[in-house]
Amino acid sequence: MKFLNKINLRRLANVAAISGSIFFGSNSVADAAPLNNDDVWAFREAYVSQAPNTRVFEQDLTLISTSFHLDVDSKAQVLKDGSFRMGGQLNWTYTNLKNDFSINTVIPFYIEQIGNDMTLYVQRKGKWSKMLLPGLPSGIAILWKSTDPKILNAVMDAVKNIEVLNDTPDLRTMNVTLDGTKLANILNENSSATFANLSGDALDEQKRIFYRWLSAFRKTDITFTWTVNKPSWTTATAVFDLTPIMRAYAIHILDESAAGRVVLTDEERDLLDAIGYYSELRSYTTQIKPREENFVNLPDKAIEAPENDNSLDDIFKEMTSVVER
C-alpha cells in the first residue's frame, strides 16, 4: 500500500478531469503529417480567440479496468481572473473477484484553484477532507487559463498535426495532435510555482510523481477532437481518449521497478499491469451557459475541512485487493 499511495488515484482522476476541461486528449506517438497552413490558421484563430469571460463546463470522465470502474460527473467554472472551480461526484464501483460481489461508492468532491494553489475536497462518511494538488493538475490548469503570449505561442509550437473536419458559419471541428515532449517541457516550465507550499519529504515525493507524469507525456503525443462555437469563439465540445497517457504512466513505473529504482508488492505490480495494458480512460467535455444554477459553490463545511491526504485509502485498498494472486 505504501507505494500505491504515491501512484495517487486522486491525481490520476483530477489530471484527466482537468485535461478534459482543457480539451486535451491522448493517442500513441505517430509520425506527423505535413501541416496544412489553412488548418494551422483555423486552429490558431480558434485557440487565441477563446473568450476570457466566465466559462462553465460539464465534464464526464470514465475509467474502466478489469475489476473497478470510476465515473466522474462534474461541472467546472472558470472566472475572468482565471480562478477555477470544479464540483460533482466520483462514482466508484469495486468488484471482489474472489468472493463475487460488488460495492458502489458515491463520493462528492470539489476542486478549487486560486493562483498557483489547487485544492481537492472530498466527502467520506459525511465528513469533508481536503488535500493539495501541486504539480501536473495545477500546471495544466495554469497553462489552460493563461493569456501570456509566451505560453500561447509555446502551445502553438507544439502543434504537430491539424485536420479541420468540418467548418460552417456556426461551428468548426478539428482533430489536433500536440507533440508530447514539447507539451511536457511547457508543463515543466510553468509548474514550479505550484510546489511553493511544500518542503522536505513531501516536496520530494510530489516532484517524483510529477516527473513520472512528464515522462509519460514525452512518450505519448496528445490528440483531441475539438468543436468551437465560431460566433463566440468558445469551446462547444471536446472528446478524447486519455488511455495512452494513463498506460504510459503505469508502464513507466513498471519499468522503474524492473530497473530496481522502486519496490512494488505483487498486488501493486498486478494493478499497474492492469492499468498499463487493460484499462481505459475517456472523457467528454461540453461548455454550457454561465447561468447562476450552473455555477460551482463550495459548501462551508468543505472550506473549513481539515487536511487529510489519506481520505481515499480505502479505494486504494480495494484496487489492490481485487488483483491479489
Coordinates of C-alpha atoms in Angstrom, one line a residue:
M1 CA 0.0 0.0 0.0
K2 CA 2.8 2.5 0.7
F3 CA 3.9 2.8 -2.9
L4 CA 0.3 2.7 -4.3
N5 CA -0.5 5.8 -2.2
K6 CA 2.3 7.5 -4.2
I7 CA 0.7 6.3 -7.5
N8 CA -2.1 8.5 -6.4
L9 CA -5.6 7.7 -7.8
R10 CA -6.9 11.2 -6.9
R11 CA -4.1 12.7 -9.0
L12 CA -4.9 10.5 -12.0
A13 CA -8.6 11.3 -11.8
N14 CA -8.0 15.0 -11.5
V15 CA -5.4 15.2 -14.2
A16 CA -7.9 13.6 -16.5
A17 CA -10.8 15.7 -15.4
I18 CA -8.9 19.0 -15.7
S19 CA -7.4 17.9 -19.0
G20 CA -10.9 17.4 -20.2
S21 CA -11.8 20.9 -19.4
I22 CA -8.8 22.0 -21.3
F23 CA -9.8 19.9 -24.3
F24 CA -6.6 17.8 -24.2
G25 CA -6.8 14.1 -25.2
S26 CA -4.2 11.3 -25.9
N27 CA -3.1 8.9 -28.5
S28 CA 0.0 6.9 -29.3
V29 CA 3.0 8.6 -30.7
A30 CA 2.9 8.7 -34.5
D31 CA 4.7 10.3 -37.4
A32 CA 3.2 13.8 -38.0
A33 CA 1.6 14.5 -41.4
P34 CA 2.7 17.8 -43.0
L35 CA 0.9 20.7 -41.5
N36 CA -1.6 22.4 -43.8
N37 CA -1.3 26.2 -43.4
D38 CA -5.0 26.8 -43.7
D39 CA -5.7 24.2 -40.9
V40 CA -3.0 25.8 -38.7
W41 CA -4.6 29.2 -39.1
A42 CA -8.0 27.7 -38.3
F43 CA -6.6 26.3 -35.1
R44 CA -4.7 29.4 -34.2
E45 CA -7.8 31.6 -34.8
A46 CA -9.9 29.4 -32.5
Y47 CA -7.3 28.9 -29.8
V48 CA -6.1 32.5 -29.4
S49 CA -9.6 33.9 -29.7
Q50 CA -11.0 31.9 -26.7
A51 CA -13.1 34.4 -24.8
P52 CA -11.7 35.3 -21.3
N53 CA -15.2 35.7 -19.8
T54 CA -16.7 33.3 -17.2
R55 CA -16.9 29.8 -18.6
V56 CA -18.9 26.8 -17.3
F57 CA -18.4 23.2 -18.5
E58 CA -19.9 19.8 -17.9
Q59 CA -17.2 17.2 -17.5
D60 CA -17.7 13.4 -17.8
L61 CA -14.8 11.0 -17.2
T62 CA -14.8 7.2 -17.2
L63 CA -12.0 4.9 -16.0
I64 CA -12.7 1.2 -16.7
S65 CA -10.5 -1.6 -15.6
T66 CA -10.9 -5.4 -15.2
S67 CA -12.4 -5.1 -11.7
F68 CA -13.1 -1.5 -10.9
H69 CA -15.0 1.3 -12.6
L70 CA -14.8 5.1 -11.9
D71 CA -17.3 7.6 -13.3
V72 CA -16.7 11.3 -12.7
D73 CA -19.8 13.6 -13.3
S74 CA -19.0 17.3 -12.7
K75 CA -19.3 20.9 -13.6
A76 CA -16.3 23.2 -13.9
Q77 CA -16.3 27.0 -13.7
V78 CA -13.6 29.5 -14.7
L79 CA -13.9 33.1 -13.8
K80 CA -12.5 36.1 -15.7
D81 CA -9.5 36.3 -13.3
G82 CA -8.6 32.7 -14.0
S83 CA -9.9 31.3 -10.7
F84 CA -11.1 27.7 -11.2
R85 CA -13.7 25.5 -9.5
M86 CA -15.0 22.0 -10.3
G87 CA -17.6 20.1 -8.4
G88 CA -19.5 16.8 -8.7
Q89 CA -19.4 13.2 -7.8
L90 CA -16.9 10.3 -8.1
N91 CA -18.9 7.1 -8.6
W92 CA -16.7 4.2 -7.7
T93 CA -17.6 0.5 -8.3
Y94 CA -15.4 -2.2 -6.9
T95 CA -15.8 -5.9 -7.8
N96 CA -14.3 -8.5 -5.5
L97 CA -13.4 -11.3 -7.9
K98 CA -12.6 -13.8 -5.1
N99 CA -16.0 -13.5 -3.3
D100 CA -18.1 -12.4 -6.3
F101 CA -19.7 -9.2 -5.0
S102 CA -19.6 -5.5 -5.9
I103 CA -19.7 -2.3 -3.9
N104 CA -20.7 1.1 -5.3
T105 CA -19.4 4.2 -3.5
V106 CA -20.5 7.8 -4.3
I107 CA -18.0 10.5 -3.3
P108 CA -18.9 14.2 -3.6
F109 CA -15.9 16.3 -4.5
Y110 CA -14.8 19.8 -5.3
I111 CA -11.6 21.2 -6.8
E112 CA -10.6 24.9 -6.4
Q113 CA -7.6 26.7 -7.8
I114 CA -6.7 30.3 -7.0
G115 CA -3.4 31.5 -8.3
N116 CA -0.9 28.6 -8.1
D117 CA -2.7 26.7 -5.3
M118 CA -5.1 23.9 -6.2
T119 CA -7.1 22.0 -3.5
L120 CA -9.2 18.9 -3.7
Y121 CA -12.1 18.5 -1.3
V122 CA -13.8 15.0 -0.8
Q123 CA -16.7 13.9 1.5
R124 CA -16.4 10.5 3.1
K125 CA -18.9 9.2 5.6
G126 CA -20.5 12.7 5.9
K127 CA -17.2 14.4 6.7
W128 CA -15.1 16.7 4.4
S129 CA -11.4 16.5 4.0
K130 CA -9.0 18.5 1.8
M131 CA -5.7 17.9 0.1
L132 CA -3.3 19.9 -2.0
L133 CA -2.8 19.1 -5.7
P134 CA 0.6 20.5 -6.7
G135 CA 2.4 19.6 -9.9
L136 CA 0.6 18.4 -13.0
P137 CA -3.1 19.2 -12.2
S138 CA -2.2 22.8 -11.2
G139 CA 0.3 23.1 -14.1
I140 CA -2.3 22.1 -16.7
A141 CA -4.9 24.5 -15.3
I142 CA -2.3 27.3 -15.4
L143 CA -1.4 26.5 -18.9
W144 CA -5.1 26.4 -20.0
K145 CA -6.1 29.7 -18.3
S146 CA -3.0 31.7 -19.4
T147 CA -3.3 34.7 -21.7
D148 CA 0.5 35.1 -21.7
P149 CA 1.7 35.3 -25.4
K150 CA 4.8 33.3 -24.5
I151 CA 2.7 30.3 -23.3
L152 CA 0.2 30.7 -26.2
N153 CA 3.0 30.6 -28.7
A154 CA 4.7 27.6 -27.0
V155 CA 1.4 25.6 -27.3
M156 CA 1.2 26.6 -30.9
D157 CA 4.7 25.5 -31.5
A158 CA 3.8 22.1 -30.0
V159 CA 1.1 21.5 -32.7
K160 CA 2.2 18.5 -34.7
N161 CA -0.8 18.0 -36.9
I162 CA -4.2 19.6 -37.5
E163 CA -7.2 18.4 -39.6
V164 CA -10.3 20.5 -40.0
L165 CA -13.1 18.0 -40.2
N166 CA -16.0 20.5 -40.6
D167 CA -16.3 24.3 -40.9
T168 CA -19.6 26.1 -41.0
P169 CA -20.5 29.7 -40.1
D170 CA -21.5 28.4 -36.6
L171 CA -19.1 25.6 -35.8
R172 CA -15.6 24.4 -36.5
T173 CA -14.5 20.8 -35.7
M174 CA -10.8 19.9 -35.7
N175 CA -8.6 16.9 -34.9
V176 CA -5.4 18.3 -33.3
T177 CA -2.2 16.5 -32.4
L178 CA 0.3 18.1 -30.0
D179 CA 3.9 16.9 -29.5
G180 CA 4.0 15.2 -26.1
T181 CA 7.6 16.1 -25.5
K182 CA 7.1 19.8 -26.2
L183 CA 4.0 19.8 -24.0
A184 CA 5.9 18.2 -21.2
N185 CA 8.5 20.9 -21.4
I186 CA 5.8 23.6 -21.2
L187 CA 4.2 22.0 -18.2
N188 CA 7.6 21.6 -16.5
E189 CA 8.5 25.2 -17.0
N190 CA 5.1 26.5 -15.8
S191 CA 4.5 24.2 -12.8
S192 CA 7.4 25.1 -10.5
A193 CA 5.3 27.7 -8.5
T194 CA 2.7 25.1 -7.6
F195 CA 5.2 23.4 -5.2
A196 CA 5.8 26.6 -3.2
N197 CA 3.8 25.4 -0.1
L198 CA 5.7 22.1 0.1
S199 CA 9.1 21.2 1.6
G200 CA 11.2 18.3 2.7
D201 CA 10.0 14.7 2.0
A202 CA 6.6 15.9 0.9
L203 CA 8.2 18.1 -1.8
D204 CA 10.5 15.3 -3.0
E205 CA 7.6 12.9 -3.2
Q206 CA 5.3 15.2 -5.2
K207 CA 8.1 16.1 -7.6
R208 CA 8.8 12.4 -8.2
I209 CA 5.1 11.9 -9.1
F210 CA 5.2 15.0 -11.3
Y211 CA 8.3 13.8 -13.2
R212 CA 6.8 10.4 -13.8
W213 CA 3.8 12.1 -15.5
L214 CA 6.2 14.2 -17.6
S215 CA 8.0 11.0 -18.7
A216 CA 4.6 9.5 -19.7
F217 CA 3.8 12.7 -21.7
R218 CA 7.1 12.5 -23.5
K219 CA 6.2 9.0 -24.8
T220 CA 2.8 10.0 -25.9
D221 CA 1.5 12.5 -28.4
I222 CA -1.6 14.4 -27.3
T223 CA -4.7 14.3 -29.6
F224 CA -8.2 15.7 -29.2
T225 CA -11.3 16.4 -31.3
W226 CA -12.4 20.0 -30.6
T227 CA -15.6 21.7 -31.7
V228 CA -15.6 25.5 -31.4
N229 CA -18.6 27.9 -31.5
K230 CA -17.4 30.4 -34.0
P231 CA -19.7 33.4 -33.2
S232 CA -18.4 33.4 -29.6
W233 CA -15.1 31.6 -30.1
T234 CA -15.9 29.3 -27.2
T235 CA -15.5 25.5 -26.8
A236 CA -18.7 23.7 -27.7
T237 CA -17.4 20.1 -27.1
A238 CA -14.1 18.2 -26.6
V239 CA -13.9 14.5 -27.0
F240 CA -10.8 12.5 -26.2
D241 CA -9.2 9.3 -25.0
L242 CA -6.7 9.5 -22.2
T243 CA -6.0 5.8 -22.2
P244 CA -2.5 6.1 -23.8
I245 CA -1.2 8.7 -21.3
M246 CA -2.5 6.6 -18.3
R247 CA -1.0 3.4 -19.7
A248 CA 2.4 5.2 -20.4
Y249 CA 2.4 6.4 -16.7
A250 CA 1.7 2.9 -15.4
I251 CA 4.3 1.2 -17.7
H252 CA 6.9 3.8 -16.7
I253 CA 6.6 2.8 -13.1
L254 CA 6.8 -0.9 -14.0
D255 CA 10.0 -0.1 -15.9
E256 CA 11.3 1.7 -12.9
S257 CA 10.6 -1.4 -10.8
A258 CA 12.3 -3.6 -13.3
A259 CA 15.4 -1.3 -13.1
G260 CA 15.4 -1.5 -9.3
R261 CA 14.5 2.1 -8.7
V262 CA 11.2 1.4 -6.9
V263 CA 10.0 -1.5 -4.9
L264 CA 6.5 -2.9 -5.7
T265 CA 4.4 -5.6 -4.0
D266 CA 2.9 -8.3 -6.1
E267 CA -0.5 -6.7 -5.8
E268 CA 0.8 -3.3 -6.8
R269 CA 2.6 -4.8 -9.8
D270 CA -0.6 -6.6 -10.9
L271 CA -2.6 -3.4 -10.6
L272 CA -0.1 -1.4 -12.6
D273 CA -0.1 -4.2 -15.2
A274 CA -3.9 -3.9 -15.4
I275 CA -3.8 -0.1 -15.7
G276 CA -0.9 -0.2 -18.2
Y277 CA -2.4 -2.8 -20.6
Y278 CA -6.1 -3.4 -19.9
S279 CA -7.7 -0.2 -18.6
E280 CA -9.4 2.6 -20.5
L281 CA -9.7 6.3 -19.6
R282 CA -12.1 8.5 -21.6
S283 CA -13.6 11.9 -21.2
Y284 CA -16.2 14.3 -22.7
T285 CA -16.4 18.0 -22.2
T286 CA -19.3 20.3 -23.0
Q287 CA -19.5 24.0 -22.5
I288 CA -22.8 25.2 -21.0
K289 CA -24.3 28.7 -20.4
P290 CA -22.9 30.5 -17.4
R291 CA -26.2 30.8 -15.5
E292 CA -26.4 31.0 -11.8
E293 CA -27.8 27.5 -11.4
N294 CA -24.7 26.1 -13.2
F295 CA -22.1 27.9 -11.0
V296 CA -20.0 25.8 -8.7
N297 CA -20.2 26.8 -5.0
L298 CA -18.2 25.1 -2.2
P299 CA -20.1 24.2 1.0
D300 CA -18.8 25.9 4.1
K301 CA -18.0 22.6 5.7
A302 CA -15.7 21.7 2.8
I303 CA -13.9 25.0 3.0
E304 CA -13.4 24.5 6.8
A305 CA -12.3 20.9 6.4
P306 CA -9.0 19.6 7.9
E307 CA -6.2 18.5 5.6
N308 CA -6.1 14.7 5.1
D309 CA -4.1 13.0 2.4
N310 CA -5.4 9.6 3.4
S311 CA -9.1 10.2 2.6
L312 CA -9.1 7.8 -0.3
D313 CA -7.1 5.0 1.2
D314 CA -10.0 2.5 1.2
I315 CA -10.3 3.0 -2.5
F316 CA -6.5 2.2 -2.9
K317 CA -7.1 -0.9 -0.8
E318 CA -9.9 -2.1 -2.9
M319 CA -7.9 -1.5 -6.1
T320 CA -5.1 -3.8 -4.8
S321 CA -7.3 -6.4 -3.2
V322 CA -9.1 -7.3 -6.5
V323 CA -5.8 -8.2 -8.1
E324 CA -4.3 -10.4 -5.3
R325 CA -2.9 -13.6 -6.6

